[in-house]
Amino acid sequence: MKLNFKIWRQDNSQVVGDFKNYEVSGLNEDMSLLEALDYLNEDLVKKDEKAVAFDHDCREGICGQCGFFINGRAHGAGNNQTTCQVHLRSFKDNDTVLLEPFRASSFPIVKDLIVDRSSFDRIIQKGGFVSANTGTAVEANSILIGKKDADYSMSMAACIGCGACVATCKNASAALFTSAKINHLNSLPQGQPEEYSRTINLVAQMEAEGFGHCSFTGACEIECPEHISLSSIAKMNFSYMKAKILN
Amino acid sequence: MKLDAKIPDGDLKDKWKNYQSTCRLVNPANKRKLDVIVVGSGLAGASAAATLAEGGYNVKCFCFQDTPRRAHSIAAQGGVNAAKNYQNDGDNTWRMFHDTLKGGDFRSREANVYRLAELSGPLIDHFTMQGVPFAREYGGVLANRSFGGVQVQRTFYARGQTGQQLLLASYSQLSRQIEAKKVQMFSRHEIQEIVVIEGKARGVVVRDMITGELTNHSAHAVVLATGGYSKVFFLSTLAMGCNASAIWKAHKKGAYFASPSFTQIHPTALPQNSETQSKLTLMSESLRNDGRIWVPKDKNEKRAPAAIPEEERDYYLERKYPAFGNLAPRDISSRAAKESIDQGLGVGELKNAVYLDFKDSIARLGINVIKSRYGNLFDMYKKITGIDAYKEPMKISPAPHFSMGGLWVDYELMTTIPGLFAIGECNFADHGANRLGANSLLQASIDGYFILPLTIGNYLTDELKTGKISTDHPAFKEALVNVKTKFEKLINNNGTETVDSIHRRLGKIMWKECAMSRNEAGLKKAILEIKSLRTEFYNKVKITGLVNEYNQELDKGSRLIDFLEIAELMCVDALERNESCGAHFREEFQTPDGEALRDDDNFSYVSAWEFRGESDFSLHKEVLNFEYIKPTVRSYK
């Protein structure tokens, strides 16, 4: 199998980048896209060129470290997947495959396809936790949580922090990411005492990082590898109003 | 140096309590005067960094990923064990201790294993408090499931994403301490050297992976929480960045390395399908609760799995191990799969896999129950293979996974270098020769949350008089120069071979000679091959790009140097151990029916290796005394 890659190359955040073309043959359709990049990189090194830099780690769709645009879509053409889960069987022989980094001003480019998503960490640092030190826990079964609530909380907690929701959003909004953390913790009894401060502080940090607002077009939920739904954002907005009034 | 495990006095059940009552403490006002470096931000590292900071220590935490939330603890799927006895099925601390000690084939310390079981219950309380959305029953209480090697239901889980949820809970606590300015977090930074001054760990040399800048960081204690080293096999279930560099540097600085050959081959990963494959994906062992493993009885079987009648299938685990069946422990299940594959009964294009079939459980429980239990795993399987496992069986294959071996630590989790601690998978302590499923999340968290934050104080009380440690010491300068030289040598080598191509070859040597079954001739051959590959690496490796920029090839090259050395020690250790135990199966030592033949008279010890120079390792033995459970033949029949 042969593919024509068109890849964004940029040495660092201080220089201007551009697209470079690479014809890669000898591929097979069971390969993942990232394996095809490994394959290309080995070839580039042998030719004395710099390897294409891209983020990745677990390659199982759970760590959230991989992620770039593939033919104009975050994590590629399929819905609800990660970049490492894209396999070459989703392309046709001789296809052109355009790879470019996630575009959002709050995700500055580090190199080639790698962006800096530390803004997500700073959002979590504002209250994406339960303030309970080690040693303070009560017996686990003394906190009863109905199956429905536990399942809902788990669905929200499943966010892998990949940033596809931001990348695909025309406003580069981090509302899906932020809402998932707020809803995960607010829906549990353990998270209740800090419900209002958490909601207000996470939203404030999301804005401070320069992420845009949500205008409910729903592109994020199509790309989210964990199927976190747009209703999560609606719920966050409700919590935000409630917090503003009652806090 | 004589190894002292520092096991506290008293009855097994009282040892940890006695330790807690008598260890020296640092008072909260004094903790502010002490600096601790934590290397790694996985479940062990993040939990330790957060808890040390809660206590008042000044913490610096380093990880090579772009954020601490990525560490590979995140990929553990199935669950975390705890002896809560919520299922009223006869579980308690003693039974869990017994299962774990037996699961490890009596090659771990009783006192450590008992403590692991003892602290498992409080750990579930702790994670629940932190907001981990564990699975629940309709009445609101926590749910459990079974795992391999045990006959009770003691595994707590959060869908098939338990590792993710526990890691994110630890990450959230770490984030809280970062916000409180008690932890300084350094992402995309990799440790290059451990600095030892006057026999004590005093700091690290770190490389900023984005700029290539090298910096020195000092502390009163250094905690390594860097995970396992099974990436030495190249193809493994580990994340691409997992590496042995920090523990190997520590080893070369004087930390003994224990049981390096004890590495677990996981029975349920997706099979390799081509030469270009970069990693093997794990499918949770929990699938063995409802899936049945089989191969066709005929080597030349060509039919689709559904078309093969029951009587022409060999459900080999159920046949060989009727008491545990498909839930036999990992080492035994992997070896049984290897036997079938070696006999030519493997399935799939490369005949390197076995079937994991859900047909019977779907018929018994309905598809919705299976979906609710394993939905995300089936989805993942489909994304990778394009196959719908509700309709046809999964194809699975053994893959390098966990390393039971690691830096030798005493009961306080301190290595043989004073002030250097090792927690989580990178130490050797609790799993013996084989780890039971759902015990790795447990050990990593307990080390980080409960044990290290207390035991480190016993060491640090003496450090109060030290004052701030300067990085002006010649040892820091020398270490930094050495690291700089290493990277310059790598980048200027201008050979012909890529890092991955050499790593792949190393992986093949290790997979062939030092994985599921080993023998003397093969191990000797492997040692020679590794040495010659190491020479070839230095002569022929080629890395492009610059030293002072983000250079992933350079990062990989630097890690491969250490894998090429640790691989040799793994083989040396496997060769020395003339017995079979747990994951270490020496073909010369087996029972007539092919089971592992342990030799307690001669090998009931932990092998702790001292580094004396290249290819020069000397063995120190920590004899294992079993006072409470007499080692028995480990039978799952």
Coordinates of C-alpha atoms in Angstrom, one line a residue, chain B residues 17-461:
Chain B
K17 CA 1.4 -1.5 63.3
N18 CA 4.6 -2.0 65.3
Y19 CA 6.5 -0.1 62.6
Q20 CA 4.0 2.8 62.7
S21 CA 4.2 3.0 66.5
T22 CA 8.0 3.0 66.6
C23 CA 9.3 4.7 63.5
R24 CA 10.7 8.2 63.8
L25 CA 8.6 11.1 62.6
V26 CA 9.4 14.5 61.2
N27 CA 7.2 17.2 62.7
P28 CA 5.1 19.3 60.3
A29 CA 7.1 22.5 60.9
N30 CA 10.3 20.6 60.0
K31 CA 8.9 19.0 56.9
R32 CA 8.9 22.4 55.3
K33 CA 12.7 22.4 55.6
L34 CA 13.1 19.1 53.6
D35 CA 13.1 18.7 49.8
V36 CA 12.0 15.5 48.1
I37 CA 12.3 14.6 44.4
V38 CA 9.8 12.2 42.9
V39 CA 10.6 10.8 39.5
G40 CA 7.5 9.7 37.6
S41 CA 3.9 10.7 37.9
G42 CA 2.0 7.5 37.6
L43 CA -0.1 6.0 40.3
A44 CA 2.8 5.5 42.6
G45 CA 4.6 8.8 41.8
A46 CA 1.6 11.1 41.7
S47 CA 0.1 9.6 44.9
A48 CA 3.5 9.9 46.7
A49 CA 4.1 13.4 45.5
A50 CA 0.6 14.5 46.6
T51 CA 0.8 12.8 49.9
L52 CA 4.3 14.1 50.7
A53 CA 3.2 17.6 49.9
E54 CA 0.1 17.3 52.0
G55 CA 2.4 16.4 54.9
G56 CA 4.4 19.5 54.3
Y57 CA 7.5 18.4 52.4
N58 CA 8.7 20.5 49.4
V59 CA 8.3 18.2 46.4
K60 CA 9.6 18.4 42.8
C61 CA 7.9 15.9 40.5
F62 CA 9.2 14.9 37.0
C63 CA 7.6 13.1 34.1
F64 CA 8.5 12.6 30.5
Q65 CA 5.0 12.8 29.2
D66 CA 3.3 16.2 28.3
T67 CA 1.2 16.0 31.5
P68 CA 1.3 13.8 34.6
R69 CA -2.2 12.4 33.6
R70 CA -0.7 10.3 30.9
A71 CA 1.4 7.8 32.8
H72 CA 0.9 4.2 31.9
S73 CA -1.0 3.2 35.1
I74 CA -3.8 4.7 33.0
A75 CA -3.9 1.6 30.8
A76 CA -4.7 -0.9 33.5
Q77 CA -8.2 -2.0 32.7
G78 CA -9.5 -4.7 35.0
G79 CA -9.4 -3.5 38.6
V80 CA -7.9 -3.2 42.0
N81 CA -8.0 -6.0 44.6
A82 CA -9.0 -5.4 48.2
A83 CA -9.9 -7.9 51.0
K84 CA -13.2 -6.1 51.9
N85 CA -15.3 -9.3 51.9
Y86 CA -18.2 -7.3 50.6
Q87 CA -19.4 -10.4 48.8
N88 CA -19.5 -12.5 52.0
D89 CA -17.5 -15.2 50.2
G90 CA -14.9 -15.8 52.9
D91 CA -12.4 -13.2 52.0
N92 CA -10.1 -11.6 54.6
T93 CA -6.6 -10.2 54.9
W94 CA -5.1 -13.6 55.5
R95 CA -6.7 -15.2 52.5
M96 CA -5.5 -12.3 50.3
F97 CA -2.0 -12.6 51.7
H98 CA -2.1 -16.3 51.1
D99 CA -3.3 -15.9 47.5
T100 CA -0.7 -13.3 46.7
L101 CA 2.2 -15.2 48.2
K102 CA 1.1 -18.4 46.4
G103 CA 0.5 -16.5 43.2
G104 CA 4.0 -15.2 43.4
D105 CA 5.2 -18.8 43.8
F106 CA 6.8 -18.1 47.2
R107 CA 9.5 -15.8 46.0
S108 CA 8.3 -12.7 47.9
R109 CA 8.6 -11.6 51.5
E110 CA 5.8 -12.5 53.9
A111 CA 5.9 -9.2 55.8
N112 CA 5.6 -7.2 52.6
V113 CA 2.8 -9.2 51.1
Y114 CA 0.8 -9.2 54.4
R115 CA 1.1 -5.4 54.5
L116 CA -0.2 -5.2 50.9
A117 CA -3.3 -7.2 51.8
E118 CA -3.7 -5.3 55.1
L119 CA -3.8 -1.9 53.4
S120 CA -6.0 -2.9 50.5
G121 CA -9.3 -2.2 52.3
P122 CA -8.3 1.3 53.4
L123 CA -7.2 2.0 49.9
I124 CA -10.7 1.5 48.5
D125 CA -12.0 3.8 51.2
H126 CA -9.4 6.4 50.2
F127 CA -10.1 6.2 46.4
T128 CA -13.8 6.3 47.0
M129 CA -13.3 9.5 49.1
Q130 CA -11.4 11.1 46.2
G131 CA -14.3 10.6 43.8
V132 CA -13.3 7.5 41.9
P133 CA -16.6 6.3 40.3
F134 CA -16.3 2.6 41.1
A135 CA -18.9 0.3 39.8
R136 CA -22.0 0.0 42.1
E137 CA -24.9 -2.3 42.7
Y138 CA -28.5 -0.9 42.4
G139 CA -28.6 -0.5 46.2
G140 CA -25.6 1.9 46.0
V141 CA -22.9 -0.4 47.4
L142 CA -19.7 -1.2 45.6
A143 CA -19.6 -4.0 43.1
N144 CA -16.9 -6.7 42.7
R145 CA -15.7 -9.2 40.1
S146 CA -13.3 -12.1 40.0
F147 CA -9.8 -12.1 38.7
G148 CA -7.2 -14.8 37.9
G149 CA -5.6 -16.9 40.6
V150 CA -8.2 -16.5 43.3
Q151 CA -11.6 -18.0 44.3
V152 CA -13.2 -15.0 45.8
Q153 CA -14.6 -11.8 44.3
R154 CA -12.4 -9.0 45.6
T155 CA -11.7 -6.9 42.5
F156 CA -13.1 -3.4 42.5
Y157 CA -13.5 -1.7 39.1
A158 CA -14.5 1.3 37.1
R159 CA -15.8 -0.2 33.9
G160 CA -12.8 -1.4 31.9
Q161 CA -10.9 1.8 32.9
T162 CA -9.9 1.2 36.5
G163 CA -6.3 2.3 36.0
Q164 CA -7.4 5.5 34.3
Q165 CA -9.8 6.3 37.1
L166 CA -7.3 5.7 39.9
L167 CA -4.5 7.5 38.1
L168 CA -6.8 10.5 37.4
A169 CA -7.7 10.5 41.1
S170 CA -4.0 10.7 42.0
Y171 CA -3.5 13.3 39.3
S172 CA -6.3 15.4 40.8
Q173 CA -4.6 15.3 44.2
L174 CA -1.3 16.1 42.6
S175 CA -3.0 19.0 40.8
R176 CA -4.3 20.3 44.1
Q177 CA -0.8 20.3 45.6
I178 CA 0.6 22.0 42.5
E179 CA -2.0 24.7 42.9
A180 CA -1.0 25.0 46.6
K181 CA 2.6 25.5 45.5
K182 CA 3.7 22.5 47.4
V183 CA 4.7 20.5 44.3
Q184 CA 6.7 21.9 41.5
M185 CA 5.8 19.8 38.4
F186 CA 8.2 19.3 35.5
S187 CA 6.5 17.7 32.5
R188 CA 8.4 16.7 29.4
H189 CA 11.5 16.3 31.6
E190 CA 13.5 13.1 31.8
I191 CA 15.9 12.0 34.4
Q192 CA 19.4 11.3 33.1
E193 CA 21.4 10.6 36.2
I194 CA 21.1 10.0 40.0
V195 CA 23.6 12.1 42.0
V196 CA 25.1 10.3 45.0
I197 CA 27.3 12.3 47.4
E198 CA 29.0 10.6 50.3
G199 CA 26.9 7.5 49.8
K200 CA 23.6 9.3 49.9
A201 CA 21.2 10.1 47.1
R202 CA 21.3 13.9 46.8
G203 CA 19.7 14.8 43.5
V204 CA 19.2 14.2 39.8
V205 CA 20.3 15.5 36.5
V206 CA 17.3 16.3 34.3
R207 CA 16.9 17.0 30.6
D208 CA 14.2 19.4 29.4
M209 CA 13.0 17.4 26.4
I210 CA 11.8 20.5 24.5
T211 CA 15.0 22.5 24.7
G212 CA 17.6 19.9 25.5
E213 CA 18.8 21.9 28.5
L214 CA 20.4 19.9 31.3
T215 CA 19.8 21.0 34.9
N216 CA 20.7 19.8 38.3
H217 CA 18.2 19.4 41.1
S218 CA 19.1 18.6 44.7
A219 CA 17.0 17.1 47.5
H220 CA 17.2 15.3 50.8
A221 CA 15.7 12.2 49.3
V222 CA 14.9 10.9 45.8
V223 CA 11.9 8.7 45.1
L224 CA 11.9 6.6 41.9
A225 CA 8.4 5.7 40.7
T226 CA 9.3 5.0 37.1
G227 CA 7.3 1.8 36.3
G228 CA 8.4 -1.4 34.6
Y229 CA 11.0 -2.3 32.1
S230 CA 9.2 -4.8 29.8
K231 CA 9.7 -2.4 26.9
V232 CA 13.1 -4.1 26.7
F233 CA 11.2 -6.7 24.6
F234 CA 10.4 -3.8 22.1
L235 CA 6.9 -5.3 21.5
S236 CA 5.1 -5.2 24.8
T237 CA 1.8 -3.9 26.3
L238 CA 3.7 -0.9 27.7
A239 CA 3.4 2.6 26.5
M240 CA 6.0 3.7 24.0
G241 CA 7.9 5.9 26.4
C242 CA 8.2 3.4 29.3
N243 CA 11.8 2.9 30.0
A244 CA 14.3 1.5 32.5
S245 CA 16.7 4.4 32.4
A246 CA 16.2 5.9 35.9
I247 CA 16.3 2.6 37.7
W248 CA 19.3 1.5 35.6
K249 CA 21.2 4.7 36.4
A250 CA 20.4 4.0 40.1
H251 CA 21.7 0.5 39.7
K252 CA 24.9 1.6 38.3
K253 CA 25.3 4.1 41.2
G254 CA 25.0 1.3 43.7
A255 CA 21.3 0.3 44.0
Y256 CA 21.0 -3.5 43.9
F257 CA 18.7 -4.9 41.2
A258 CA 16.4 -7.7 42.4
S259 CA 15.0 -10.6 40.4
P260 CA 15.5 -8.9 37.0
S261 CA 14.4 -12.0 35.1
F262 CA 11.0 -12.1 36.7
T263 CA 8.9 -10.5 34.0
Q264 CA 5.3 -11.4 33.3
I265 CA 4.0 -12.4 30.0
H266 CA 0.3 -11.4 29.9
P267 CA -2.0 -14.1 28.3
T268 CA -4.6 -11.8 26.8
A269 CA -3.0 -9.3 24.4
L270 CA -3.8 -8.8 20.7
P271 CA -1.4 -10.8 18.5
Q272 CA 1.3 -9.3 16.4
N273 CA 0.3 -9.0 12.8
S274 CA 3.3 -7.6 11.1
E275 CA 7.0 -6.7 11.3
T276 CA 6.2 -3.0 11.4
Q277 CA 4.1 -3.3 14.5
S278 CA 5.1 -1.0 17.3
K279 CA 3.3 -2.4 20.3
L280 CA 0.9 -5.0 21.6
T281 CA -2.4 -4.0 23.0
L282 CA -3.7 -5.6 26.1
M283 CA -7.2 -6.9 26.5
S284 CA -8.1 -7.0 30.2
E285 CA -7.8 -10.3 32.0
S286 CA -11.3 -9.6 33.3
L287 CA -12.5 -10.9 30.0
R288 CA -11.5 -14.4 31.2
N289 CA -14.4 -14.2 33.7
D290 CA -16.9 -14.7 30.9
G291 CA -14.7 -15.7 27.9
R292 CA -13.6 -19.3 27.2
I293 CA -10.2 -19.9 25.8
W294 CA -9.7 -22.6 23.1
V295 CA -7.8 -23.7 20.0
P296 CA -8.9 -26.2 17.4
K297 CA -7.8 -29.8 17.9
D298 CA -6.6 -30.1 14.3
K299 CA -3.5 -28.3 13.2
N300 CA -4.8 -28.0 9.7
E301 CA -8.2 -26.5 10.7
K302 CA -9.3 -24.0 8.1
R303 CA -12.9 -23.3 9.1
A304 CA -14.2 -20.2 10.7
P305 CA -14.3 -20.5 14.5
A306 CA -18.1 -20.7 14.7
A307 CA -18.1 -23.6 12.2
I308 CA -15.9 -25.7 14.4
P309 CA -18.0 -28.1 16.5
E310 CA -17.6 -28.3 20.2
E311 CA -15.9 -31.7 20.2
E312 CA -13.2 -30.5 17.8
R313 CA -12.2 -27.7 20.2
D314 CA -9.6 -27.9 23.0
Y315 CA -10.6 -25.7 25.9
Y316 CA -7.1 -26.3 27.2
L317 CA -7.2 -24.3 30.4
E318 CA -10.4 -25.9 31.5
R319 CA -9.0 -29.3 30.6
K320 CA -5.6 -28.8 32.4
Y321 CA -6.7 -26.7 35.4
P322 CA -10.3 -27.7 36.2
A323 CA -10.3 -25.9 39.6
F324 CA -9.5 -22.5 38.1
G325 CA -10.2 -23.1 34.4
N326 CA -10.1 -19.9 32.4
L327 CA -9.1 -18.0 35.5
A328 CA -5.7 -19.7 36.0
P329 CA -3.0 -17.2 36.9
R330 CA -1.2 -15.3 34.1
D331 CA 2.1 -17.2 34.0
I332 CA 0.3 -20.5 33.7
S333 CA -2.2 -19.3 31.1
S334 CA 0.5 -17.7 29.0
R335 CA 2.6 -20.9 29.0
A336 CA -0.4 -23.0 28.2
A337 CA -1.1 -20.7 25.2
K338 CA 2.5 -21.0 24.1
E339 CA 2.3 -24.8 24.3
S340 CA -0.7 -24.9 22.0
I341 CA 0.8 -22.4 19.6
D342 CA 4.1 -24.2 19.6
Q343 CA 2.2 -27.4 18.7
G344 CA 1.0 -25.6 15.6
L345 CA -2.6 -25.2 16.9
G346 CA -2.5 -21.4 16.9
V347 CA -5.1 -19.5 15.0
G348 CA -5.0 -16.4 12.8
E349 CA -2.9 -15.7 9.8
L350 CA 0.4 -16.1 11.5
K351 CA -1.0 -19.0 13.7
N352 CA 0.2 -17.0 16.7
A353 CA -3.0 -16.6 18.7
V354 CA -5.7 -18.5 20.5
Y355 CA -9.5 -17.9 20.6
L356 CA -11.2 -16.1 23.5
D357 CA -14.9 -17.0 23.0
F358 CA -17.9 -15.3 24.5
K359 CA -20.6 -17.4 22.7
D360 CA -21.6 -19.3 25.8
S361 CA -21.8 -16.4 28.1
I362 CA -23.8 -14.4 25.6
A363 CA -26.2 -17.3 25.4
R364 CA -26.3 -17.6 29.2
L365 CA -26.4 -13.9 30.2
G366 CA -27.6 -12.1 27.1
I367 CA -25.7 -9.7 25.0
N368 CA -26.6 -6.7 27.1
V369 CA -25.0 -8.0 30.2
I370 CA -21.8 -8.7 28.3
K371 CA -22.0 -5.3 26.8
S372 CA -22.4 -3.6 30.2
R373 CA -19.4 -5.6 31.6
Y374 CA -16.9 -5.3 28.7
G375 CA -18.5 -2.9 26.2
N376 CA -15.5 -0.6 25.9
L377 CA -13.1 -3.6 25.5
F378 CA -15.2 -5.0 22.7
D379 CA -15.3 -1.5 21.1
M380 CA -11.5 -1.2 21.4
Y381 CA -11.1 -4.7 19.9
K382 CA -13.2 -3.6 16.9
K383 CA -11.3 -0.4 16.4
I384 CA -8.0 -2.2 16.2
T385 CA -8.9 -5.3 14.3
G386 CA -12.1 -4.4 12.5
I387 CA -13.7 -7.5 14.0
D388 CA -17.0 -7.7 16.0
A389 CA -16.3 -9.9 19.0
Y390 CA -19.9 -10.3 19.8
K391 CA -20.2 -12.3 16.7
E392 CA -16.9 -14.2 16.5
P393 CA -14.3 -15.0 19.1
M394 CA -11.4 -12.6 19.8
K395 CA -7.9 -13.7 18.8
I396 CA -5.5 -13.2 21.7
S397 CA -1.8 -14.0 22.3
P398 CA 0.7 -13.7 25.1
A399 CA 2.7 -10.4 25.4
P400 CA 5.4 -9.0 27.7
H401 CA 3.7 -7.0 30.3
F402 CA 4.7 -6.4 34.0
S403 CA 8.1 -6.6 35.6
M404 CA 8.0 -8.2 39.1
G405 CA 11.7 -7.6 39.3
G406 CA 13.1 -4.1 40.0
L407 CA 15.3 -2.2 42.4
W408 CA 15.8 -4.1 45.7
V409 CA 14.1 -2.3 48.5
D410 CA 13.8 -3.0 52.2
Y411 CA 10.5 -2.9 54.2
E412 CA 10.7 0.9 54.1
L413 CA 11.0 0.9 50.3
M414 CA 14.5 2.2 50.4
T415 CA 17.1 0.9 48.0
T416 CA 20.7 0.0 49.0
I417 CA 21.6 3.7 48.4
P418 CA 20.5 5.6 51.5
G419 CA 18.0 8.3 50.6
L420 CA 17.0 6.6 47.3
F421 CA 13.5 5.0 47.4
A422 CA 11.8 3.0 44.8
I423 CA 8.0 2.6 44.7
G424 CA 5.4 0.9 42.5
E425 CA 6.4 -1.4 39.6
C426 CA 10.0 -0.2 39.6
N427 CA 10.7 -2.0 42.9
F428 CA 10.7 -5.8 43.3
A429 CA 8.9 -6.1 46.6
D430 CA 5.5 -7.7 46.7
H431 CA 4.8 -9.9 43.7
G432 CA 7.5 -12.6 43.9
A433 CA 7.9 -14.5 40.7
N434 CA 4.4 -13.7 39.3
R435 CA 1.9 -10.9 39.9
L436 CA -1.8 -11.6 40.3
G437 CA -4.2 -9.6 38.2
A438 CA -5.4 -6.3 39.9
N439 CA -2.5 -6.3 42.3
S440 CA -0.4 -3.8 40.4
L441 CA -2.7 -0.8 40.9
L442 CA -3.0 -1.9 44.5
Q443 CA 0.8 -2.0 45.1
A444 CA 1.5 1.3 43.3
S445 CA -1.1 3.2 45.2
I446 CA -0.3 1.7 48.6
D447 CA 3.4 2.4 48.2
G448 CA 2.6 6.0 47.2
Y449 CA -0.2 6.9 49.5
F450 CA 0.4 4.9 52.7
I451 CA 3.8 3.4 53.0
L452 CA 6.5 5.8 51.5
P453 CA 5.1 9.0 53.1
L454 CA 5.6 7.4 56.5
T455 CA 8.8 5.5 56.0
I456 CA 10.6 8.3 54.3
G457 CA 10.3 10.3 57.5
N458 CA 12.3 7.6 59.4
Y459 CA 15.2 8.4 57.0
L460 CA 14.7 12.2 56.8
T461 CA 14.8 12.9 60.5

